[in-house]
């Protein structure tokens, strides 16, 4: 062998090692390496990534993604790359890293349009998706307890034919849930006794204050530091929720107020901002609060990540499991973290399982992911880590428990 050829081979092997090495610890942690060596890598299974950030995905085909991906946009402009974000691309990268032989679909929806979200799920199913993974939360799209018209419509589409995986959300420090406690003027009093819940924007991007409830009507308001109203929205009795959005001034603070004539319990979450009065409990948002979704939280540095949303959110145990984060992505210069990186790991392991047991039911796959998980945190199943840390160690089908 010539010196030039030897040096070229070394360079190629080094490059391959750099490309693969960050993923191997994750594959070993998840137990996926065992399945790969046995020849089960997701072949014959299609995973749909539902997201709103697919900018530049074609540049990653054959590199961090499969050579080809069927993509569909349900935005009004029909442009799946319209939003300047690679969020969905990295979710697809995670699926491909763990289940490299699985087929992948990319599909987005029109922001604020539940109909387009439902259409995206329906399209994924009609195009062969056995698994859906969604790492985007829309808190106002349910009652916060797994119910509401959007969940009901989803159940009709899914009909036990697809495994739907959702992130738990990163709302543990940006969410509050509890009973409405009015003052004499009808404003809700937060635990500190004030009617103002301080909202601290992360920057100058749009802030969304999203409220959900079941069977009651609420009004949610946003005020600036001078007491000027910058937004108002009202929820509906059927549990459709309400969202107030505004563009903040740089380094300005705002306040959230809630009013109701019916009373009852409610959830409120801040997107793009911190919430002064917050509660971790029951902070899992749509779609992960629904019983039809397998919900995945984030496990980081040997514990539940402090931002990772917790249950309970319904009669169904939430979250189902937690997954290790961050993910060493090759799509970006910094690791990809949050519960966004957790959900596609569960979806990919489900693809491995189905490639080994193609006749397994959705219930059996869910049971396999739950019962194979490593118990962490509080002993037994709990509202912070569910059944435990995601790991698919069994090589036999599980029965529903």
GROMACS .gro file of C-alpha atoms in nm:
model
  401
    1UNK     CA    1   0.000   0.000   0.000
    2UNK     CA    2   0.140   0.341  -0.094
    3UNK     CA    3   0.204   0.603   0.175
    4UNK     CA    4  -0.055   0.835   0.013
    5UNK     CA    5  -0.320   0.562   0.015
    6UNK     CA    6  -0.240   0.471   0.376
    7UNK     CA    7  -0.266   0.833   0.490
    8UNK     CA    8  -0.594   0.872   0.300
    9UNK     CA    9  -0.735   0.559   0.463
   10UNK     CA   10  -0.632   0.680   0.809
   11UNK     CA   11  -0.796   1.017   0.744
   12UNK     CA   12  -1.116   0.853   0.629
   13UNK     CA   13  -1.126   0.620   0.928
   14UNK     CA   14  -1.059   0.912   1.162
   15UNK     CA   15  -1.339   1.113   1.007
   16UNK     CA   16  -1.573   0.816   1.039
   17UNK     CA   17  -1.475   0.769   1.403
   18UNK     CA   18  -1.544   1.136   1.477
   19UNK     CA   19  -1.881   1.109   1.306
   20UNK     CA   20  -1.990   0.793   1.485
   21UNK     CA   21  -1.822   0.819   1.825
   22UNK     CA   22  -2.059   1.076   1.986
   23UNK     CA   23  -2.354   0.850   1.911
   24UNK     CA   24  -2.221   0.523   2.050
   25UNK     CA   25  -2.254   0.614   2.419
   26UNK     CA   26  -2.619   0.702   2.354
   27UNK     CA   27  -2.681   0.378   2.163
   28UNK     CA   28  -2.529   0.181   2.450
   29UNK     CA   29  -2.727   0.372   2.713
   30UNK     CA   30  -3.050   0.301   2.526
   31UNK     CA   31  -2.961  -0.063   2.457
   32UNK     CA   32  -2.989   0.008   2.083
   33UNK     CA   33  -2.640  -0.126   2.010
   34UNK     CA   34  -2.756  -0.477   2.106
   35UNK     CA   35  -3.048  -0.454   1.863
   36UNK     CA   36  -2.820  -0.324   1.587
   37UNK     CA   37  -2.579  -0.613   1.629
   38UNK     CA   38  -2.873  -0.853   1.607
   39UNK     CA   39  -2.969  -0.691   1.275
   40UNK     CA   40  -3.272  -0.491   1.392
   41UNK     CA   41  -3.225  -0.130   1.283
   42UNK     CA   42  -3.579  -0.016   1.206
   43UNK     CA   43  -3.618  -0.162   0.858
   44UNK     CA   44  -3.978  -0.167   0.735
   45UNK     CA   45  -4.095   0.095   0.988
   46UNK     CA   46  -4.187   0.454   0.901
   47UNK     CA   47  -4.148   0.733   1.156
   48UNK     CA   48  -4.312   1.072   1.101
   49UNK     CA   49  -4.148   1.377   1.257
   50UNK     CA   50  -4.412   1.644   1.328
   51UNK     CA   51  -4.240   1.976   1.377
   52UNK     CA   52  -4.225   2.338   1.264
   53UNK     CA   53  -3.850   2.371   1.191
   54UNK     CA   54  -3.709   2.196   0.883
   55UNK     CA   55  -3.489   2.468   0.734
   56UNK     CA   56  -3.214   2.323   0.512
   57UNK     CA   57  -3.307   1.958   0.563
   58UNK     CA   58  -3.221   1.867   0.204
   59UNK     CA   59  -2.855   1.947   0.277
   60UNK     CA   60  -2.854   1.670   0.539
   61UNK     CA   61  -2.998   1.392   0.322
   62UNK     CA   62  -2.757   1.101   0.310
   63UNK     CA   63  -2.548   1.254   0.591
   64UNK     CA   64  -2.736   1.283   0.919
   65UNK     CA   65  -3.066   1.183   0.760
   66UNK     CA   66  -3.170   0.902   0.524
   67UNK     CA   67  -3.090   0.953   0.156
   68UNK     CA   68  -3.449   1.046   0.086
   69UNK     CA   69  -3.734   1.181   0.297
   70UNK     CA   70  -4.096   1.234   0.200
   71UNK     CA   71  -4.185   1.583   0.325
   72UNK     CA   72  -4.520   1.760   0.334
   73UNK     CA   73  -4.619   2.106   0.457
   74UNK     CA   74  -4.963   2.199   0.584
   75UNK     CA   75  -4.871   2.564   0.620
   76UNK     CA   76  -5.079   2.809   0.418
   77UNK     CA   77  -4.774   2.890   0.207
   78UNK     CA   78  -4.689   2.520   0.161
   79UNK     CA   79  -4.323   2.585   0.246
   80UNK     CA   80  -4.185   2.332   0.493
   81UNK     CA   81  -3.861   2.532   0.521
   82UNK     CA   82  -4.031   2.866   0.587
   83UNK     CA   83  -3.939   2.891   0.954
   84UNK     CA   84  -3.575   2.965   1.032
   85UNK     CA   85  -3.519   2.662   1.252
   86UNK     CA   86  -3.357   2.318   1.233
   87UNK     CA   87  -3.548   2.184   1.532
   88UNK     CA   88  -3.729   1.917   1.332
   89UNK     CA   89  -3.416   1.831   1.134
   90UNK     CA   90  -3.229   1.742   1.453
   91UNK     CA   91  -3.525   1.539   1.578
   92UNK     CA   92  -3.502   1.347   1.250
   93UNK     CA   93  -3.127   1.310   1.302
   94UNK     CA   94  -3.191   1.145   1.640
   95UNK     CA   95  -3.437   0.899   1.488
   96UNK     CA   96  -3.191   0.814   1.211
   97UNK     CA   97  -2.898   0.771   1.452
   98UNK     CA   98  -3.088   0.517   1.662
   99UNK     CA   99  -3.297   0.350   1.388
  100UNK     CA  100  -3.083   0.400   1.075
  101UNK     CA  101  -3.290   0.173   0.849
  102UNK     CA  102  -3.627   0.328   0.933
  103UNK     CA  103  -3.803   0.547   0.678
  104UNK     CA  104  -3.871   0.905   0.788
  105UNK     CA  105  -4.144   1.151   0.699
  106UNK     CA  106  -4.122   1.525   0.771
  107UNK     CA  107  -4.450   1.711   0.814
  108UNK     CA  108  -4.539   2.054   0.955
  109UNK     CA  109  -4.856   2.251   1.016
  110UNK     CA  110  -4.981   2.608   1.012
  111UNK     CA  111  -4.915   2.774   1.349
  112UNK     CA  112  -5.235   2.831   1.550
  113UNK     CA  113  -5.432   2.599   1.322
  114UNK     CA  114  -5.553   2.284   1.494
  115UNK     CA  115  -5.712   2.173   1.169
  116UNK     CA  116  -5.377   2.175   0.991
  117UNK     CA  117  -5.217   1.983   1.281
  118UNK     CA  118  -5.488   1.718   1.255
  119UNK     CA  119  -5.442   1.712   0.878
  120UNK     CA  120  -5.067   1.658   0.927
  121UNK     CA  121  -5.129   1.360   1.157
  122UNK     CA  122  -5.382   1.215   0.914
  123UNK     CA  123  -5.140   1.258   0.621
  124UNK     CA  124  -4.863   1.083   0.815
  125UNK     CA  125  -5.089   0.789   0.887
  126UNK     CA  126  -5.209   0.763   0.526
  127UNK     CA  127  -4.847   0.766   0.409
  128UNK     CA  128  -4.749   0.466   0.616
  129UNK     CA  129  -4.629   0.615   0.945
  130UNK     CA  130  -4.637   0.357   1.222
  131UNK     CA  131  -4.487   0.607   1.467
  132UNK     CA  132  -4.524   0.983   1.511
  133UNK     CA  133  -4.288   1.193   1.721
  134UNK     CA  134  -4.370   1.552   1.814
  135UNK     CA  135  -4.137   1.777   2.016
  136UNK     CA  136  -4.349   2.093   2.004
  137UNK     CA  137  -4.604   2.189   2.272
  138UNK     CA  138  -4.926   2.387   2.228
  139UNK     CA  139  -5.060   2.436   2.584
  140UNK     CA  140  -5.386   2.608   2.484
  141UNK     CA  141  -5.492   2.319   2.261
  142UNK     CA  142  -5.629   2.103   2.542
  143UNK     CA  143  -5.780   2.137   2.887
  144UNK     CA  144  -5.442   2.059   3.042
  145UNK     CA  145  -5.573   1.724   3.165
  146UNK     CA  146  -5.562   1.522   2.844
  147UNK     CA  147  -5.907   1.623   2.722
  148UNK     CA  148  -6.069   1.870   2.488
  149UNK     CA  149  -6.187   1.867   2.126
  150UNK     CA  150  -5.840   1.844   1.969
  151UNK     CA  151  -5.756   1.529   2.165
  152UNK     CA  152  -6.091   1.378   2.074
  153UNK     CA  153  -6.027   1.446   1.704
  154UNK     CA  154  -5.677   1.297   1.731
  155UNK     CA  155  -5.812   0.980   1.889
  156UNK     CA  156  -6.041   0.934   1.591
  157UNK     CA  157  -5.750   0.964   1.347
  158UNK     CA  158  -5.504   0.749   1.541
  159UNK     CA  159  -5.754   0.474   1.633
  160UNK     CA  160  -5.491   0.251   1.801
  161UNK     CA  161  -5.304   0.212   1.471
  162UNK     CA  162  -5.009   0.443   1.543
  163UNK     CA  163  -4.774   0.495   1.832
  164UNK     CA  164  -4.769   0.868   1.906
  165UNK     CA  165  -4.470   0.998   2.103
  166UNK     CA  166  -4.458   1.349   2.251
  167UNK     CA  167  -4.210   1.547   2.454
  168UNK     CA  168  -4.322   1.630   2.809
  169UNK     CA  169  -4.231   1.994   2.748
  170UNK     CA  170  -3.984   2.229   2.916
  171UNK     CA  171  -4.249   2.411   3.121
  172UNK     CA  172  -4.175   2.299   3.478
  173UNK     CA  173  -4.057   2.650   3.572
  174UNK     CA  174  -4.296   2.831   3.339
  175UNK     CA  175  -4.631   2.680   3.434
  176UNK     CA  176  -4.892   2.714   3.705
  177UNK     CA  177  -5.197   2.498   3.778
  178UNK     CA  178  -5.458   2.517   4.051
  179UNK     CA  179  -5.796   2.647   4.159
  180UNK     CA  180  -5.918   2.995   4.077
  181UNK     CA  181  -5.912   3.212   4.391
  182UNK     CA  182  -6.065   3.554   4.321
  183UNK     CA  183  -6.014   3.881   4.504
  184UNK     CA  184  -6.300   4.128   4.552
  185UNK     CA  185  -6.257   4.257   4.194
  186UNK     CA  186  -6.267   3.908   4.043
  187UNK     CA  187  -5.893   3.872   3.970
  188UNK     CA  188  -5.716   3.548   4.058
  189UNK     CA  189  -5.479   3.576   4.353
  190UNK     CA  190  -5.153   3.387   4.301
  191UNK     CA  191  -4.989   3.203   4.593
  192UNK     CA  192  -4.790   3.515   4.691
  193UNK     CA  193  -5.117   3.709   4.733
  194UNK     CA  194  -5.073   3.930   4.428
  195UNK     CA  195  -5.302   3.944   4.125
  196UNK     CA  196  -4.993   3.995   3.905
  197UNK     CA  197  -4.777   3.701   3.803
  198UNK     CA  198  -4.447   3.847   3.683
  199UNK     CA  199  -4.351   3.754   3.325
  200UNK     CA  200  -3.984   3.792   3.232
  201UNK     CA  201  -3.925   3.757   2.855
  202UNK     CA  202  -3.610   3.581   2.738
  203UNK     CA  203  -3.545   3.848   2.476
  204UNK     CA  204  -3.743   4.044   2.222
  205UNK     CA  205  -3.912   3.748   2.052
  206UNK     CA  206  -4.288   3.699   2.079
  207UNK     CA  207  -4.414   3.583   2.419
  208UNK     CA  208  -4.723   3.362   2.440
  209UNK     CA  209  -4.922   3.324   2.763
  210UNK     CA  210  -5.143   3.019   2.721
  211UNK     CA  211  -5.433   2.919   2.945
  212UNK     CA  212  -5.632   2.596   2.946
  213UNK     CA  213  -5.922   2.472   3.154
  214UNK     CA  214  -6.197   2.210   3.154
  215UNK     CA  215  -6.559   2.318   3.142
  216UNK     CA  216  -6.502   2.675   3.261
  217UNK     CA  217  -6.443   3.012   3.097
  218UNK     CA  218  -6.146   3.230   3.183
  219UNK     CA  219  -5.996   3.556   3.064
  220UNK     CA  220  -5.621   3.597   3.051
  221UNK     CA  221  -5.456   3.942   3.034
  222UNK     CA  222  -5.102   4.073   2.983
  223UNK     CA  223  -4.992   4.415   3.116
  224UNK     CA  224  -4.668   4.607   3.076
  225UNK     CA  225  -4.471   4.765   3.360
  226UNK     CA  226  -4.678   5.080   3.339
  227UNK     CA  227  -5.004   4.888   3.379
  228UNK     CA  228  -5.104   4.920   3.013
  229UNK     CA  229  -5.288   4.617   2.872
  230UNK     CA  230  -5.090   4.458   2.588
  231UNK     CA  231  -5.313   4.156   2.528
  232UNK     CA  232  -5.630   3.974   2.625
  233UNK     CA  233  -5.792   3.642   2.532
  234UNK     CA  234  -6.082   3.430   2.659
  235UNK     CA  235  -6.109   3.052   2.685
  236UNK     CA  236  -6.421   2.855   2.596
  237UNK     CA  237  -6.618   2.619   2.815
  238UNK     CA  238  -6.543   2.317   2.596
  239UNK     CA  239  -6.176   2.332   2.693
  240UNK     CA  240  -6.025   2.495   2.386
  241UNK     CA  241  -5.800   2.732   2.583
  242UNK     CA  242  -5.679   3.084   2.514
  243UNK     CA  243  -5.346   3.246   2.424
  244UNK     CA  244  -5.225   3.605   2.460
  245UNK     CA  245  -4.926   3.696   2.244
  246UNK     CA  246  -4.719   4.013   2.242
  247UNK     CA  247  -4.376   4.133   2.133
  248UNK     CA  248  -4.187   4.252   2.442
  249UNK     CA  249  -3.954   4.546   2.474
  250UNK     CA  250  -3.592   4.458   2.543
  251UNK     CA  251  -3.535   4.378   2.912
  252UNK     CA  252  -3.889   4.486   3.005
  253UNK     CA  253  -4.104   4.290   3.247
  254UNK     CA  254  -4.474   4.218   3.218
  255UNK     CA  255  -4.751   4.074   3.431
  256UNK     CA  256  -5.013   3.806   3.380
  257UNK     CA  257  -5.362   3.833   3.527
  258UNK     CA  258  -5.651   3.587   3.517
  259UNK     CA  259  -6.022   3.654   3.564
  260UNK     CA  260  -6.324   3.421   3.565
  261UNK     CA  261  -6.698   3.436   3.637
  262UNK     CA  262  -6.732   3.058   3.663
  263UNK     CA  263  -6.426   2.971   3.872
  264UNK     CA  264  -6.278   2.623   3.871
  265UNK     CA  265  -5.925   2.503   3.802
  266UNK     CA  266  -5.695   2.613   3.522
  267UNK     CA  267  -5.346   2.581   3.378
  268UNK     CA  268  -5.134   2.866   3.245
  269UNK     CA  269  -4.795   2.844   3.070
  270UNK     CA  270  -4.546   3.100   2.941
  271UNK     CA  271  -4.370   3.039   2.609
  272UNK     CA  272  -4.064   3.255   2.550
  273UNK     CA  273  -4.057   3.384   2.908
  274UNK     CA  274  -4.017   3.291   3.274
  275UNK     CA  275  -4.316   3.289   3.506
  276UNK     CA  276  -4.265   3.427   3.857
  277UNK     CA  277  -4.534   3.215   4.025
  278UNK     CA  278  -4.499   2.860   3.892
  279UNK     CA  279  -4.571   2.499   3.982
  280UNK     CA  280  -4.398   2.194   3.838
  281UNK     CA  281  -4.686   1.960   3.911
  282UNK     CA  282  -4.918   1.883   3.617
  283UNK     CA  283  -4.709   2.093   3.378
  284UNK     CA  284  -4.717   1.853   3.080
  285UNK     CA  285  -4.883   2.031   2.786
  286UNK     CA  286  -5.062   1.927   2.467
  287UNK     CA  287  -5.010   1.689   2.300
  288UNK     CA  288  -4.825   1.495   2.570
  289UNK     CA  289  -5.102   1.534   2.828
  290UNK     CA  290  -5.328   1.304   2.622
  291UNK     CA  291  -5.360   0.935   2.700
  292UNK     CA  292  -5.308   0.854   2.330
  293UNK     CA  293  -4.948   0.982   2.349
  294UNK     CA  294  -4.639   0.818   2.499
  295UNK     CA  295  -4.484   1.112   2.683
  296UNK     CA  296  -4.108   1.149   2.736
  297UNK     CA  297  -3.930   1.377   2.982
  298UNK     CA  298  -3.562   1.476   3.001
  299UNK     CA  299  -3.299   1.309   3.222
  300UNK     CA  300  -2.979   1.510   3.261
  301UNK     CA  301  -2.676   1.481   3.490
  302UNK     CA  302  -2.828   1.190   3.682
  303UNK     CA  303  -3.164   1.352   3.757
  304UNK     CA  304  -3.480   1.483   3.600
  305UNK     CA  305  -3.386   1.805   3.423
  306UNK     CA  306  -3.526   2.092   3.630
  307UNK     CA  307  -3.712   2.228   3.327
  308UNK     CA  308  -3.869   1.892   3.233
  309UNK     CA  309  -4.245   1.899   3.284
  310UNK     CA  310  -4.405   1.670   3.541
  311UNK     CA  311  -4.739   1.495   3.586
  312UNK     CA  312  -4.999   1.407   3.681
  313UNK     CA  313  -5.206   1.552   3.399
  314UNK     CA  314  -5.486   1.299   3.375
  315UNK     CA  315  -5.592   0.956   3.496
  316UNK     CA  316  -5.309   0.824   3.275
  317UNK     CA  317  -4.957   0.817   3.417
  318UNK     CA  318  -4.747   1.108   3.289
  319UNK     CA  319  -4.470   1.112   3.186
  320UNK     CA  320  -4.427   0.756   3.062
  321UNK     CA  321  -4.047   0.759   3.065
  322UNK     CA  322  -3.749   0.995   3.060
  323UNK     CA  323  -3.460   0.989   2.811
  324UNK     CA  324  -3.098   1.103   2.841
  325UNK     CA  325  -3.013   1.448   2.706
  326UNK     CA  326  -2.846   1.635   2.547
  327UNK     CA  327  -2.785   1.472   2.209
  328UNK     CA  328  -2.449   1.525   2.036
  329UNK     CA  329  -2.590   1.655   1.709
  330UNK     CA  330  -2.383   1.694   1.394
  331UNK     CA  331  -2.636   1.948   1.263
  332UNK     CA  332  -2.538   2.219   1.508
  333UNK     CA  333  -2.235   2.342   1.698
  334UNK     CA  334  -2.393   2.288   2.041
  335UNK     CA  335  -2.564   1.973   2.176
  336UNK     CA  336  -2.941   1.946   2.128
  337UNK     CA  337  -3.114   1.930   2.464
  338UNK     CA  338  -3.449   1.962   2.638
  339UNK     CA  339  -3.740   1.724   2.618
  340UNK     CA  340  -3.729   1.793   2.242
  341UNK     CA  341  -3.429   1.560   2.225
  342UNK     CA  342  -3.599   1.300   2.445
  343UNK     CA  343  -3.913   1.218   2.244
  344UNK     CA  344  -3.747   1.106   1.917
  345UNK     CA  345  -3.530   0.861   2.112
  346UNK     CA  346  -3.841   0.673   2.225
  347UNK     CA  347  -3.984   0.684   1.872
  348UNK     CA  348  -3.662   0.536   1.732
  349UNK     CA  349  -3.651   0.255   1.989
  350UNK     CA  350  -4.010   0.173   1.899
  351UNK     CA  351  -3.896   0.142   1.536
  352UNK     CA  352  -3.627  -0.107   1.642
  353UNK     CA  353  -3.884  -0.308   1.833
  354UNK     CA  354  -4.130  -0.315   1.543
  355UNK     CA  355  -3.857  -0.421   1.300
  356UNK     CA  356  -3.805  -0.726   1.523
  357UNK     CA  357  -4.174  -0.786   1.603
  358UNK     CA  358  -4.373  -0.646   1.308
  359UNK     CA  359  -4.701  -0.791   1.435
  360UNK     CA  360  -4.678  -0.634   1.780
  361UNK     CA  361  -4.964  -0.404   1.879
  362UNK     CA  362  -4.924  -0.043   1.984
  363UNK     CA  363  -5.006  -0.150   2.341
  364UNK     CA  364  -4.728  -0.410   2.333
  365UNK     CA  365  -4.473  -0.157   2.206
  366UNK     CA  366  -4.572   0.091   2.476
  367UNK     CA  367  -4.542  -0.184   2.736
  368UNK     CA  368  -4.197  -0.278   2.607
  369UNK     CA  369  -4.071   0.079   2.637
  370UNK     CA  370  -4.219   0.122   2.984
  371UNK     CA  371  -4.121  -0.209   3.140
  372UNK     CA  372  -3.770  -0.207   2.992
  373UNK     CA  373  -3.699   0.134   3.143
  374UNK     CA  374  -3.454   0.159   3.432
  375UNK     CA  375  -3.619   0.278   3.753
  376UNK     CA  376  -3.465   0.614   3.851
  377UNK     CA  377  -3.552   0.897   4.085
  378UNK     CA  378  -3.827   0.804   4.328
  379UNK     CA  379  -3.874   0.429   4.366
  380UNK     CA  380  -4.137   0.288   4.134
  381UNK     CA  381  -4.351   0.473   3.882
  382UNK     CA  382  -4.369   0.843   3.963
  383UNK     CA  383  -4.480   1.176   3.816
  384UNK     CA  384  -4.125   1.299   3.748
  385UNK     CA  385  -3.963   1.008   3.565
  386UNK     CA  386  -4.256   0.777   3.491
  387UNK     CA  387  -4.146   0.414   3.454
  388UNK     CA  388  -3.787   0.529   3.442
  389UNK     CA  389  -3.492   0.596   3.212
  390UNK     CA  390  -3.552   0.485   2.855
  391UNK     CA  391  -3.377   0.162   2.763
  392UNK     CA  392  -3.486  -0.119   2.533
  393UNK     CA  393  -3.310  -0.424   2.672
  394UNK     CA  394  -3.565  -0.700   2.606
  395UNK     CA  395  -3.545  -0.901   2.287
  396UNK     CA  396  -3.891  -1.049   2.323
  397UNK     CA  397  -4.238  -0.895   2.289
  398UNK     CA  398  -4.400  -0.755   2.601
  399UNK     CA  399  -4.762  -0.799   2.698
  400UNK     CA  400  -4.976  -0.512   2.822
  401UNK     CA  401  -4.972  -0.469   3.197
   0.00000   0.00000   0.00000
